[in-house]
mmCIF file of C-alpha atoms in Angstrom:
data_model
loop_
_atom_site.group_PDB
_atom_site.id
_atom_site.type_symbol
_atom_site.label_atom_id
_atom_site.label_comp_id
_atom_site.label_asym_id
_atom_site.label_seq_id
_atom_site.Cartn_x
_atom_site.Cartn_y
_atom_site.Cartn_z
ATOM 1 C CA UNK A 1 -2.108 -33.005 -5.177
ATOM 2 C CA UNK A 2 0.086 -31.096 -3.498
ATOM 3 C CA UNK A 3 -1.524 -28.723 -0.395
ATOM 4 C CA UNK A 4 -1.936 -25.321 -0.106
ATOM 5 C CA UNK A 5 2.059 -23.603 -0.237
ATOM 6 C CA UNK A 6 2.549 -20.186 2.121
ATOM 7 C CA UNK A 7 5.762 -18.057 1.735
ATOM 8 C CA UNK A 8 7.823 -17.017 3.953
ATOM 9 C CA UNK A 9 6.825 -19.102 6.943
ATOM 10 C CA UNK A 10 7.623 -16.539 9.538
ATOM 11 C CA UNK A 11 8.904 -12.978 9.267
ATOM 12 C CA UNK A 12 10.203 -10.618 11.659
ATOM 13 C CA UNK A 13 9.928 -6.890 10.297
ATOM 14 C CA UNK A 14 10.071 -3.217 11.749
ATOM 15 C CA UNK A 15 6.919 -0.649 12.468
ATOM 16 C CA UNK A 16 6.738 1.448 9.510
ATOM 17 C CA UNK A 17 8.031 -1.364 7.006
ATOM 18 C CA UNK A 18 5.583 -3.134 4.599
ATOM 19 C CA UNK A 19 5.535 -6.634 3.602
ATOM 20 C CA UNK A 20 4.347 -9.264 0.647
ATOM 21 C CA UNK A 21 3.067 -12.659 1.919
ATOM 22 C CA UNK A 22 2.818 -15.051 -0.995
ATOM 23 C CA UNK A 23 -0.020 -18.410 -1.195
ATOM 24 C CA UNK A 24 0.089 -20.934 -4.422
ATOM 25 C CA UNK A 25 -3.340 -22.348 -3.868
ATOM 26 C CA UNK A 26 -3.939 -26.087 -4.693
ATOM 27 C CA UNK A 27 -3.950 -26.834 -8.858
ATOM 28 C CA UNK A 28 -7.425 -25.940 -10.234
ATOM 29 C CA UNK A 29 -8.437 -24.222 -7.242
ATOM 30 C CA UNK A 30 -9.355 -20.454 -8.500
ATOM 31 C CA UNK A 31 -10.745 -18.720 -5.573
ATOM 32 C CA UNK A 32 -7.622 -17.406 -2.953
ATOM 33 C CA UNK A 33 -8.962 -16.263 0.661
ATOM 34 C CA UNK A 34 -6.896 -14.220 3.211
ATOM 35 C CA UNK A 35 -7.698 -14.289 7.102
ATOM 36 C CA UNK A 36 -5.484 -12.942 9.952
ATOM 37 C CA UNK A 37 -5.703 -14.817 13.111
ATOM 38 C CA UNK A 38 -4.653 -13.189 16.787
ATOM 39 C CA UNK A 39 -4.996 -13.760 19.933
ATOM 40 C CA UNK A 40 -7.764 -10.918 20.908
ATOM 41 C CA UNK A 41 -9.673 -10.746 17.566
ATOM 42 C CA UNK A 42 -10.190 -14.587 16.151
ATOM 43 C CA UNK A 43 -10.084 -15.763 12.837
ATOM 44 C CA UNK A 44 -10.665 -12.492 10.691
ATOM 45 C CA UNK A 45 -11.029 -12.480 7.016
ATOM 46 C CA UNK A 46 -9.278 -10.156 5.170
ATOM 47 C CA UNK A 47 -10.109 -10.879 1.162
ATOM 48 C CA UNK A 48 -11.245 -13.085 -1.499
ATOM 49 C CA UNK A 49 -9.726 -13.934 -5.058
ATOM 50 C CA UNK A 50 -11.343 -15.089 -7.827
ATOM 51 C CA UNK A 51 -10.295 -15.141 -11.626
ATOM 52 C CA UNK A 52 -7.680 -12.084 -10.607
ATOM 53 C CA UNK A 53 -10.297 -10.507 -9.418
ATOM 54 C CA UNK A 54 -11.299 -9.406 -5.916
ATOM 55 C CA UNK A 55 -14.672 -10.502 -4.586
ATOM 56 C CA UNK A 56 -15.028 -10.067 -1.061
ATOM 57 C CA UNK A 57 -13.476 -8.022 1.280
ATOM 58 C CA UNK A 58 -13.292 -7.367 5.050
ATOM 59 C CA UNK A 59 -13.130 -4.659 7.437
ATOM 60 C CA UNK A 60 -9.088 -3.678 7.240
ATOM 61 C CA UNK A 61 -7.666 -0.880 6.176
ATOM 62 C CA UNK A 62 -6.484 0.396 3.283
ATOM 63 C CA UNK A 63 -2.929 -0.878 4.054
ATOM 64 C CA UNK A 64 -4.225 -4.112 3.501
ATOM 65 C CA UNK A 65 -3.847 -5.046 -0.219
ATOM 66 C CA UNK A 66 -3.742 -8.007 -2.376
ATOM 67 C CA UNK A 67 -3.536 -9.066 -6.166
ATOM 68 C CA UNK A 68 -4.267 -12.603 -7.823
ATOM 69 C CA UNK A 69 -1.996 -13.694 -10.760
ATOM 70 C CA UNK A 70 -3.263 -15.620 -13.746
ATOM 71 C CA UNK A 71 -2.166 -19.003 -12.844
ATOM 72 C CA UNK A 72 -4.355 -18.417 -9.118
ATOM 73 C CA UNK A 73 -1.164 -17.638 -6.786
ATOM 74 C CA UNK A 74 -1.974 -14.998 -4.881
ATOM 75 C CA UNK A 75 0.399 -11.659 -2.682
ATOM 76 C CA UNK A 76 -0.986 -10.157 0.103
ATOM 77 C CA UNK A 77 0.673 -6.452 1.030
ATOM 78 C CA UNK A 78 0.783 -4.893 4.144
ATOM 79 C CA UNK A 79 1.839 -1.311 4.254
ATOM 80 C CA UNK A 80 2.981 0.890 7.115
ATOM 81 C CA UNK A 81 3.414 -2.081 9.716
ATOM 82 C CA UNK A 82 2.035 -1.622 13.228
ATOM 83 C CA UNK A 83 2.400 -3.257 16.203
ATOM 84 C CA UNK A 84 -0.861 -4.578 15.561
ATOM 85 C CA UNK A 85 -0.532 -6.486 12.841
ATOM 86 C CA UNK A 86 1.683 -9.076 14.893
ATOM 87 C CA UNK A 87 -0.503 -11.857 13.421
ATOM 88 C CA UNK A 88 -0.624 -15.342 11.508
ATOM 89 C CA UNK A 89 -1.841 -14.619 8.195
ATOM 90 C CA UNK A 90 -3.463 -18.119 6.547
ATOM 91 C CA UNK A 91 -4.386 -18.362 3.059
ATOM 92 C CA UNK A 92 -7.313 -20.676 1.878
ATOM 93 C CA UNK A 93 -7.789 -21.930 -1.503
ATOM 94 C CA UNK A 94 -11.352 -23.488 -3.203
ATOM 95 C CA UNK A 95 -12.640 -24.689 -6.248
ATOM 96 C CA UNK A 96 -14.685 -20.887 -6.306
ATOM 97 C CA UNK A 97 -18.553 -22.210 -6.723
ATOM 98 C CA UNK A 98 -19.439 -18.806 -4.536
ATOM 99 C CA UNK A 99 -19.148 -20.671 -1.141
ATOM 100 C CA UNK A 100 -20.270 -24.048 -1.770
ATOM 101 C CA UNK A 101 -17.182 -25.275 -1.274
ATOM 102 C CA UNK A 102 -14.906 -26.743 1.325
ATOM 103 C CA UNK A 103 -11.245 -24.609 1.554
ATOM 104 C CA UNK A 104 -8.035 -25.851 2.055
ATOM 105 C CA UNK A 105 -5.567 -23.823 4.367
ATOM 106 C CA UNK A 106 -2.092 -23.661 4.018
ATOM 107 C CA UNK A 107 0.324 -23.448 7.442
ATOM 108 C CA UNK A 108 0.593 -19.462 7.276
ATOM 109 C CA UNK A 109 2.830 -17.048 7.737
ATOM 110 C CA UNK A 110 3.898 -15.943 11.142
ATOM 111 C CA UNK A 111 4.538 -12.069 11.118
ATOM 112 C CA UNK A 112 5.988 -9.882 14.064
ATOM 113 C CA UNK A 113 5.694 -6.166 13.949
ATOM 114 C CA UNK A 114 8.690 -4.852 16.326
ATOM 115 C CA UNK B 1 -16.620 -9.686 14.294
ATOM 116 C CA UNK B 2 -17.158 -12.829 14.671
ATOM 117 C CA UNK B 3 -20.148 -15.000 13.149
ATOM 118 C CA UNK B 4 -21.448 -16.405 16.520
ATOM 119 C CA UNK B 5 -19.843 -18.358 19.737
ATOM 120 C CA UNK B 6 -18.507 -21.619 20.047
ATOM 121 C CA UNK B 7 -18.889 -23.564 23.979
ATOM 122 C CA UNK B 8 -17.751 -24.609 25.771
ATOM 123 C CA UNK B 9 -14.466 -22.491 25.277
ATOM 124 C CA UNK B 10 -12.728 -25.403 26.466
ATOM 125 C CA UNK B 11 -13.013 -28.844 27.348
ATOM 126 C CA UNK B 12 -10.849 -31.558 28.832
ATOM 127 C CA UNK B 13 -11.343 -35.290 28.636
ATOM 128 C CA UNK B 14 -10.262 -38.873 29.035
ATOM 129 C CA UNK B 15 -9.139 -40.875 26.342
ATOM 130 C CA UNK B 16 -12.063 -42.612 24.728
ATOM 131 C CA UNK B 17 -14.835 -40.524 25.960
ATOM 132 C CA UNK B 18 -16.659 -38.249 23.826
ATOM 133 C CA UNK B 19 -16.585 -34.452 23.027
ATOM 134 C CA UNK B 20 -19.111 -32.483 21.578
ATOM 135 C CA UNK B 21 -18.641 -28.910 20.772
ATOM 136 C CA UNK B 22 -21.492 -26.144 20.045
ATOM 137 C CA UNK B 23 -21.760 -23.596 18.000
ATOM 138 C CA UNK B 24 -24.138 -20.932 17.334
ATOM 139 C CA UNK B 25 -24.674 -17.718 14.919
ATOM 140 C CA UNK B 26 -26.569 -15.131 13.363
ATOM 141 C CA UNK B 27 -27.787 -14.605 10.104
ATOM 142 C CA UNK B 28 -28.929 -17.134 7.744
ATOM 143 C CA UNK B 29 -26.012 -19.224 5.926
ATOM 144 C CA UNK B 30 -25.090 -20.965 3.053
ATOM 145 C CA UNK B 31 -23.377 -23.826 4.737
ATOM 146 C CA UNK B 32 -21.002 -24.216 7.989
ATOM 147 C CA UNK B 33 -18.145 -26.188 7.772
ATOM 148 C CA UNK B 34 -15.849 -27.025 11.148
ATOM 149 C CA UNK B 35 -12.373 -27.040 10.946
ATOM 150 C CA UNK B 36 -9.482 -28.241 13.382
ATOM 151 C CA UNK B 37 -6.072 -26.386 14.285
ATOM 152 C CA UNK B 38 -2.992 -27.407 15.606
ATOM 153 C CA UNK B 39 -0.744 -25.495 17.939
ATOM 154 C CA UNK B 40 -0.882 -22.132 15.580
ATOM 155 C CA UNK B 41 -0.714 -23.885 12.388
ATOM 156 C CA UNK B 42 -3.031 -23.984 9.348
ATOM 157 C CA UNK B 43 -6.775 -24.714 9.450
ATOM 158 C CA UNK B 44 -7.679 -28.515 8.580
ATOM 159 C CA UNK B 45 -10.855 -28.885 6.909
ATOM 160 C CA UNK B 46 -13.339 -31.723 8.876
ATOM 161 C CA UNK B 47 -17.231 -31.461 7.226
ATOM 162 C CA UNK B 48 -19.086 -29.203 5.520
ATOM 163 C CA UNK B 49 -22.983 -29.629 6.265
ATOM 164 C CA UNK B 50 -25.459 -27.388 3.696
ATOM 165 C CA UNK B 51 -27.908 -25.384 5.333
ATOM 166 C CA UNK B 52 -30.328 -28.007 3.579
ATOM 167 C CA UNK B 53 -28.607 -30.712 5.365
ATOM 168 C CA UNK B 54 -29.675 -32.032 9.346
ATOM 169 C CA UNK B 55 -26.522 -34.468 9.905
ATOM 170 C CA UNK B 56 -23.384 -35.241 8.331
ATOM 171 C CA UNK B 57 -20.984 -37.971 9.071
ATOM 172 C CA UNK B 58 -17.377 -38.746 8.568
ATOM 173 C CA UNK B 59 -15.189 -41.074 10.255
ATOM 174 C CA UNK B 60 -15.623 -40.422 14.047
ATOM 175 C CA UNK B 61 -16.743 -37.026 13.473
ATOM 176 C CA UNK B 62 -20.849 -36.333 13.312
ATOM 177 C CA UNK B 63 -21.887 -32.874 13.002
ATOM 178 C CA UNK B 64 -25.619 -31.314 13.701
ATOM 179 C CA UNK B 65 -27.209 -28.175 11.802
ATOM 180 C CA UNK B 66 -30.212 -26.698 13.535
ATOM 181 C CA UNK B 67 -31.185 -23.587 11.068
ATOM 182 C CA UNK B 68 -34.410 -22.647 13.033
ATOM 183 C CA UNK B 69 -32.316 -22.944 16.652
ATOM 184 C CA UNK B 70 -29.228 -21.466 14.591
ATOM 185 C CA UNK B 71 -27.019 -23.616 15.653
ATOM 186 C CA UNK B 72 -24.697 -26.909 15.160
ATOM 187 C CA UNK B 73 -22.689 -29.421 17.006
ATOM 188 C CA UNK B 74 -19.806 -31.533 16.655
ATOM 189 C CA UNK B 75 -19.280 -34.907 18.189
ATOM 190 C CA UNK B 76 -16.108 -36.279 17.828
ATOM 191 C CA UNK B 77 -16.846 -39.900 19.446
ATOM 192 C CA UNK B 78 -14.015 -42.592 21.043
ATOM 193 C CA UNK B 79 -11.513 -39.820 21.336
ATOM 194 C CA UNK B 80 -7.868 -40.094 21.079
ATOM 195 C CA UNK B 81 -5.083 -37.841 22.459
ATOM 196 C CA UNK B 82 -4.487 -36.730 18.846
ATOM 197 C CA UNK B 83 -7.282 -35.208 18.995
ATOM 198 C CA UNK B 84 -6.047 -32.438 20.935
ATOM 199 C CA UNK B 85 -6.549 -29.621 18.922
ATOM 200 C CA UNK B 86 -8.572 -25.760 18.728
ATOM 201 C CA UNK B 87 -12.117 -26.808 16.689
ATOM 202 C CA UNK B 88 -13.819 -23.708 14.647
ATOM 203 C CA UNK B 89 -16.937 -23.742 13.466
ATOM 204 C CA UNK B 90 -16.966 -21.252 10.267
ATOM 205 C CA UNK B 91 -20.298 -20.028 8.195
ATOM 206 C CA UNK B 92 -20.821 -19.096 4.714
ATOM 207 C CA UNK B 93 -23.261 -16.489 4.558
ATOM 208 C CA UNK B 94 -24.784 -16.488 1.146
ATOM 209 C CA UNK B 95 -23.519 -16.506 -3.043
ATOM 210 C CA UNK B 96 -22.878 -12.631 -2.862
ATOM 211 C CA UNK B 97 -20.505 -13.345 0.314
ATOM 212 C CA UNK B 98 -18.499 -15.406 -1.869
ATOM 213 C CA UNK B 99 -16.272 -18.053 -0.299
ATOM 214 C CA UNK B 100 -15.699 -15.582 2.331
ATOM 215 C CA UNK B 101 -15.861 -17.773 6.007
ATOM 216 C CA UNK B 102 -16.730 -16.389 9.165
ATOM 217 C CA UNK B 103 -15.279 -17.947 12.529
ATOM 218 C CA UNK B 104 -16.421 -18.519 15.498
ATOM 219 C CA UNK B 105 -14.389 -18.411 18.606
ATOM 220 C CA UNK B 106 -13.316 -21.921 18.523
ATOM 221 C CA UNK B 107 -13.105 -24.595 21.226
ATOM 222 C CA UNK B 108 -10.089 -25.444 22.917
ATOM 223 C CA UNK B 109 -10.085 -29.257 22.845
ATOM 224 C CA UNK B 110 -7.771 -31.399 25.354
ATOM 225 C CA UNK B 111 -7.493 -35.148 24.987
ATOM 226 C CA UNK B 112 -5.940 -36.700 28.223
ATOM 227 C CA UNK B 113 -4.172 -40.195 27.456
#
């Protein structure tokens, strides 16, 4: 089967800009997670798909936004860019089964804010 | 936030010797599963140990689960330099908290051929 697929792999864009990070999760996997990983804050988890629909969320703001299509691939929007969200965004895909699960990352996506 | 800590932070060793890694958290969880990263690249799964479950093995790898200490270990034995790598220990909470993992701080592993 083939792994978890991230889109772009890196991605240079301006304060103020937004951005769409795409994940195709493995095939049957329905359950999409999104963390942001940096430097100072760790491995922080930003949201859970399931089905299309959300399930979980974390502590970001509002400019933080994602959608699930029907076939599991998931977007993940960033408005307003700061400095701040200089990250690597990883995406995570599972079977679902509310945890019980192992999840399978894919390489991320490299984002810098200048 | 993060779940709980990880030590040591770091740790360097020989070739062949062992390395265990600890990691400790807070509430009461679902499971913990440990995971390995390379250089800034995507998280690689290792084991997943239920909070039902003492000790899990695979391969080289042998992982601990304490739920009354709140804690777990990872012992990766007869180390190679490939083994080089950050190690994360990650929790699930509970079924309402989904699939959603939380990290710890991770454990900077160096392998010295």
């Amino acid at each position: 089967k083939a792994g978890v697929t991230q889109t772009p792999r890196y991605l240079i864009k301006t304060r103020g800009q937004q951005v769409t990070l795409s994940c195709s999760p493995i095939s049957g996997h329905r359950s999409v997670s999104w963390y942001q990983q940096t430097p100072g804050q760790g491995l922080q988890f930003l949201f859970e798909y399931f089905s299309e629909t959300q399930r979980n969320k974390g502590n970001f703001p509002g400019r933080f936004s994602g959608r699930q299509f029907s076939n599991s691939r998931s977007e993940m929007n960033v408005s307003t860019l700061e400095l701040g969200d200089s990250a690597l965004y990883l995406c995570a895909s599972s079977l679902g089964g509310l945890g019980k699960y192992e999840q399978y990352f894919g390489p991320g996506t490299r984002l810098t804010v200048t | 936030s993060q779940q709980g800590e990880e030590d040591p932070q770091a740790l360097s060793i020989q070739e062949g010797e062992n390395a265990t890694m600890n990691c400790s958290y807070k509430t009461s969880i679902n499971n913990l599963q440990w995971y390995r990263q390379n250089s800034g690249r995507g998280l690689v799964h290792l084991i997943l140990i239920r909070s039902n479950e003492r000790e899990k093995h695979s391969g080289r790898l042998r992982v601990t689960l304490d739920t009354s200490k709140k804690s777990s270990s990872l012992l990766i034995t007869a180390s190679r330099a490939a083994d080089t790598a950050s190690y994360f220990c990650a929790t699930v909470a509970g079924e309402t908290s989904g699939s959603r993992l939380t990290f710890g701080e991770g454990t900077q592993l160096t392998v010295n051929p």
